Short mmCIF file of C-alpha atoms in Angstrom, two decimals:
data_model
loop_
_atom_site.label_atom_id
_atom_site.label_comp_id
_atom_site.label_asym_id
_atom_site.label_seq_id
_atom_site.Cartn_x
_atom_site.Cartn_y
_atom_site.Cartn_z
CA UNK A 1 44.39 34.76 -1.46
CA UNK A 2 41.88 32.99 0.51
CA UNK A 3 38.48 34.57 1.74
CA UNK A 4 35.85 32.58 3.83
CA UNK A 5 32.05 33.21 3.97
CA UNK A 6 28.67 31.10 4.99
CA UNK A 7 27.29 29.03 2.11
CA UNK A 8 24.41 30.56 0.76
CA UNK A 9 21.60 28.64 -1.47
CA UNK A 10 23.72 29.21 -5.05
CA UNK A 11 26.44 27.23 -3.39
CA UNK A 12 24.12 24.09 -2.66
CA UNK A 13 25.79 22.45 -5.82
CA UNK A 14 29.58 22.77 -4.24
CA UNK A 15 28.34 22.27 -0.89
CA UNK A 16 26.58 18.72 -2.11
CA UNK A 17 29.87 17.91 -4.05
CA UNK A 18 31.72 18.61 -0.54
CA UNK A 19 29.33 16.32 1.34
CA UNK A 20 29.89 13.88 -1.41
CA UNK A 21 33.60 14.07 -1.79
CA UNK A 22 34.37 14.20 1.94
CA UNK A 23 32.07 10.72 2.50
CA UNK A 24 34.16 9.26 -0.42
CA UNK A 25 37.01 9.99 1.84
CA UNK A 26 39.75 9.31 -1.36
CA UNK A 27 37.72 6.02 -2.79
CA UNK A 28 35.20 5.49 -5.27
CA UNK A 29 32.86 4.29 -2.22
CA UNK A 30 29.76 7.03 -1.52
CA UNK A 31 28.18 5.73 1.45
CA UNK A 32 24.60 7.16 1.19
CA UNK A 33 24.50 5.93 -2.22
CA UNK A 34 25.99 2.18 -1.35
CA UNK A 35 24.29 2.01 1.59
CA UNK A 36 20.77 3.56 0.50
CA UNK A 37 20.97 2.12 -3.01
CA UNK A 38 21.23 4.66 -5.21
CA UNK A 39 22.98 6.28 -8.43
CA UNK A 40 25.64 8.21 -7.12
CA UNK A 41 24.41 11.11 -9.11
CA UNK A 42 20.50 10.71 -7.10
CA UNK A 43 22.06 10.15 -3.74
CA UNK A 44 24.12 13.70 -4.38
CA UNK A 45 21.03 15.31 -6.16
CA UNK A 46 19.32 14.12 -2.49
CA UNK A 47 21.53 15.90 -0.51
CA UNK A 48 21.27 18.88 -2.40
CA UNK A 49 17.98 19.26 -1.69
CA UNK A 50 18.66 18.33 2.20
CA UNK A 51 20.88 20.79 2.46
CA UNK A 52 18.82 23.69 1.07
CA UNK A 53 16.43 22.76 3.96
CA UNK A 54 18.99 24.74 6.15
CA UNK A 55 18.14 22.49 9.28
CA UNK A 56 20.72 23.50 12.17
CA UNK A 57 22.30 20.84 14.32
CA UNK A 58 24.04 17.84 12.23
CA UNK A 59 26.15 17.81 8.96
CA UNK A 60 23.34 18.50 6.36
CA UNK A 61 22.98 22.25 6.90
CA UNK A 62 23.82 24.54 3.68
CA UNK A 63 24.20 27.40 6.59
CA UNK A 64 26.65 25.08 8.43
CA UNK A 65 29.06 25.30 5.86
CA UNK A 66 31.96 27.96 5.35
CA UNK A 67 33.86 27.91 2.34
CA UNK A 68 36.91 28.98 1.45
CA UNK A 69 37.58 31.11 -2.23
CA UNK A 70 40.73 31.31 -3.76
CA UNK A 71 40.63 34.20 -6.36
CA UNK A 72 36.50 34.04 -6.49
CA UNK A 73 36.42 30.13 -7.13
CA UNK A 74 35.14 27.82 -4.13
CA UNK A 75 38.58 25.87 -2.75
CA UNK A 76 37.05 23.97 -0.37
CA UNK A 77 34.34 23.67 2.88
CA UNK A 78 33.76 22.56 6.20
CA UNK A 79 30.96 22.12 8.22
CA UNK A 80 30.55 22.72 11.89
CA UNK A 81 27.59 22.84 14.66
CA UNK A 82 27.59 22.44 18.51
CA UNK A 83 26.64 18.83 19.34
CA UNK A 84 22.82 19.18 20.88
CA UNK A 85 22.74 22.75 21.33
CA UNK A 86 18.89 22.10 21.72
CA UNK A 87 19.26 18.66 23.74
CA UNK A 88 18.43 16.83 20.33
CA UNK A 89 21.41 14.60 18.80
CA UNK A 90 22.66 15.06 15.59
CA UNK A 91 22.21 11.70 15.22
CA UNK A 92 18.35 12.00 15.08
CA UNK A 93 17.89 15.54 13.41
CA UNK A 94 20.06 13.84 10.56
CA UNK A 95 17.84 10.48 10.48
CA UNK A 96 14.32 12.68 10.27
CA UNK A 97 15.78 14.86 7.42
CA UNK A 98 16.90 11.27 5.30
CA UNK A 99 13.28 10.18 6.25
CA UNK A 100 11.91 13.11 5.06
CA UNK A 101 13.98 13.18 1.72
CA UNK A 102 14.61 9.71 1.10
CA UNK A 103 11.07 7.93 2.09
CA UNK A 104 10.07 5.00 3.96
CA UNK A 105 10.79 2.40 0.61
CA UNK A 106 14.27 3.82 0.32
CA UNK A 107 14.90 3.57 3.89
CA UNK A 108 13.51 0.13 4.35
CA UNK A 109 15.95 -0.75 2.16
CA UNK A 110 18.53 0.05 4.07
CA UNK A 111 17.92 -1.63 7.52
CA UNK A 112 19.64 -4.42 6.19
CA UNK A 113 22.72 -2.54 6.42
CA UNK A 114 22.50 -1.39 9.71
CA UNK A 115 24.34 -4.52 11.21
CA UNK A 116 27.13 -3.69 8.71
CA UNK A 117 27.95 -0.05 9.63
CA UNK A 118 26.37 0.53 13.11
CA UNK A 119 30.19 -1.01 14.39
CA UNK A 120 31.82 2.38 13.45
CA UNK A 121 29.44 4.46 14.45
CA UNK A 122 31.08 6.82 17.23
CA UNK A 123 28.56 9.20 19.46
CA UNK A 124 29.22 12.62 19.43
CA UNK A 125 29.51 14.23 22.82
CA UNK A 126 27.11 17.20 23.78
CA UNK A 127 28.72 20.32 23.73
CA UNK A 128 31.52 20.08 21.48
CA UNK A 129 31.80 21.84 18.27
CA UNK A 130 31.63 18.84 15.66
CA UNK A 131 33.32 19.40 12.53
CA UNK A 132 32.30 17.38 9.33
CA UNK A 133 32.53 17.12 5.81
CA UNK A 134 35.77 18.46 5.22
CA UNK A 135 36.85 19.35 1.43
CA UNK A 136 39.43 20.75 -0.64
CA UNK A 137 39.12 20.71 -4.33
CA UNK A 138 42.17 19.07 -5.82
CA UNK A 139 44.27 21.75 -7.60
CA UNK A 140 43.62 23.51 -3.87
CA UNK A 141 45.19 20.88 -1.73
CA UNK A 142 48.55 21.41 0.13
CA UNK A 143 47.69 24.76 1.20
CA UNK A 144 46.48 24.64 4.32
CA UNK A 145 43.22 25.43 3.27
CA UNK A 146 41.21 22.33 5.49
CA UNK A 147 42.88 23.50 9.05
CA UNK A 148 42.42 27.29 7.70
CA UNK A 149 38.62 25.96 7.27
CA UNK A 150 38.51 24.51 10.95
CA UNK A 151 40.36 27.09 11.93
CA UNK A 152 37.27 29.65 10.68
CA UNK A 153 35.09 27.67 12.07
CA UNK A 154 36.55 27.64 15.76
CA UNK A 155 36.59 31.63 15.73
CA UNK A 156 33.41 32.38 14.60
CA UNK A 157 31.37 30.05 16.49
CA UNK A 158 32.94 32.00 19.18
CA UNK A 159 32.26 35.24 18.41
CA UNK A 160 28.42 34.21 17.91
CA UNK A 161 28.42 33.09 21.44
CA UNK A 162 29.25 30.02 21.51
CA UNK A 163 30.19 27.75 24.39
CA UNK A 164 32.68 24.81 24.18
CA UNK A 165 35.89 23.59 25.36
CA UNK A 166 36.53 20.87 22.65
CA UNK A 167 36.40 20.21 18.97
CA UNK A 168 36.13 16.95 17.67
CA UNK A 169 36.24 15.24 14.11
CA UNK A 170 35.56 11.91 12.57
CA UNK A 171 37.36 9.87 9.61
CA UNK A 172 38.52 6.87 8.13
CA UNK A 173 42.05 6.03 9.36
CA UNK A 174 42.62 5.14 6.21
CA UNK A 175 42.45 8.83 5.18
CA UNK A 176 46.64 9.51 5.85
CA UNK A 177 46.62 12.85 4.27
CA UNK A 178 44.00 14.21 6.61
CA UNK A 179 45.11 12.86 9.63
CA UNK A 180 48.15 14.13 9.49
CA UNK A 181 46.80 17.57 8.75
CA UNK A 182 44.47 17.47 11.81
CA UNK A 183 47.35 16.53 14.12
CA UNK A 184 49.57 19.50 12.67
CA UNK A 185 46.66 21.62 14.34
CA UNK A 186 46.91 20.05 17.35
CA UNK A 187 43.59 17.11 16.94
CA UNK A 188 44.73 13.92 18.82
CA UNK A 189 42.84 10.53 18.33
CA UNK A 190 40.60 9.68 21.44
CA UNK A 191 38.43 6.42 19.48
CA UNK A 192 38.84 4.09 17.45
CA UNK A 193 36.74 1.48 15.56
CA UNK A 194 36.86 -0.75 13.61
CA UNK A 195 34.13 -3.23 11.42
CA UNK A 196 34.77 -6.84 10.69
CA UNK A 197 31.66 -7.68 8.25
CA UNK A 198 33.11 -9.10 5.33
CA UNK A 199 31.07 -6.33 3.16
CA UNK A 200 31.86 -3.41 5.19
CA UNK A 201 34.04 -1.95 2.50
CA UNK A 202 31.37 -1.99 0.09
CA UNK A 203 29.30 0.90 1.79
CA UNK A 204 31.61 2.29 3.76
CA UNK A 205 35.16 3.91 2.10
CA UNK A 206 37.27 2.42 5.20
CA UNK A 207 36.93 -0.33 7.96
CA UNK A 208 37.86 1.89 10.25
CA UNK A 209 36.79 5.07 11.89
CA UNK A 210 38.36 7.77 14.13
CA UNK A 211 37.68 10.05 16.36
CA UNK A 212 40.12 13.36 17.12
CA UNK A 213 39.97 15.76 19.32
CA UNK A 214 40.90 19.43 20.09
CA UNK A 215 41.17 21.48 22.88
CA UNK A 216 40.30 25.15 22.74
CA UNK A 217 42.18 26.37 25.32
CA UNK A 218 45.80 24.79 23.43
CA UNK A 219 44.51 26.90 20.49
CA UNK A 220 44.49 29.96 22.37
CA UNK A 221 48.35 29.12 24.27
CA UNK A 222 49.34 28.90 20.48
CA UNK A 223 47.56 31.90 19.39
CA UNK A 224 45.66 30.45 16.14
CA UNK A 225 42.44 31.85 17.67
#
């Protein structure tokens, strides 16, 4: 049987194994490590402590996250927020809580590789409900348990209040199991892009990024919410 509930600071480990997992996107390739050269093991250790910052408003929010249990054992989590609720980007909330965690020398280092990623970078569109880092643990897979996540997500951010007509999702095209899960729910892709730098695929798991999309309102004809 599965049971959903907010992450909570003792689930900071699973939630910075999610984060990591879901970036890894089925390769060996962590971006924030590659990309901000570091130990896999610091970069997740990193975003551990990012996370138990509880900063609203982009991907790196332990409170962002609801996980799924199966039988009292974390299955899997997702992580949601409404794109500039506050007029601030993700985008930028994100970059001053790397700064913050990661320091200027770490970040310096990185600049290099902003020539080499920045082609896949989509913007998120103010308003929607964004949903990120999307994981099921292995021996949980084929259940259902990501769009049962997403699902979750969609009906309590409106029963808090929440205002929005579309959810939207990014991934690597490359990722075949999880687009096909997202269009069983109904997501349809709206962007694509793609990177041509010969090193892309050494920082990023996939040459090529997508963006789905969801409307609310075909959720509600089908009555999942």
């Amino acid at each position: 049987m599965i049971e959903f509930r907010r992450a909570g600071e003792s689930d900071a480990e699973f939630i910075a194994e999610s984060i990591r997992e879901a970036e890894k996107s089925g390769t060996d390739v962590f971006s924030y490590a590659r990309i901000f050269g570091l130990e896999d093991e610091k970069a997740t250790e990193i975003i551990k402590n990012a996370v138990l910052e509880d900063i609203p408003g982009q991907e790196l929010c332990l409170s962002g996250f609801i996980i799924a249990d199966s039988d009292g054992e974390p299955a899997g989590a997702v992580c949601s927020w409404i794109e500039a609720e506050e007029d601030v980007p993700s985008s930028v909330i994100k970059a001053n809580v790397l700064f913050y965690f990661l320091g200027k020398e770490i970040i310096a280092h990185a600049a290099d590789k902003s020539v080499i990623v920045e082609p896949l970078t989509i913007q998120r569109e103010q308003g929607t409900l964004q949903i990120e880092s999307v994981y099921v643990r292995n021996k949980f897979r084929g259940m259902g348990v990501s769009n049962k996540l997403i699902l979750e997500h969609i009906k309590q951010s409106i029963l808090n209040g929440k205002s929005f007509s579309k959810v939207q999702i990014q991934l690597a095209e490359t990722n075949a199991s999880a687009l096909a899960s997202y269009k069983k729910l109904g997501f349809e892709t709206m962007i694509r892009k793609t990177g041509n730098h010969p090193d892309i695929l050494n920082y990023l798991p996939s040459d090529t990024k997508i963006m789905m999309e969801l409307r609310v309102s075909e959720l509600a004809e089908k009555g999942l919410i």
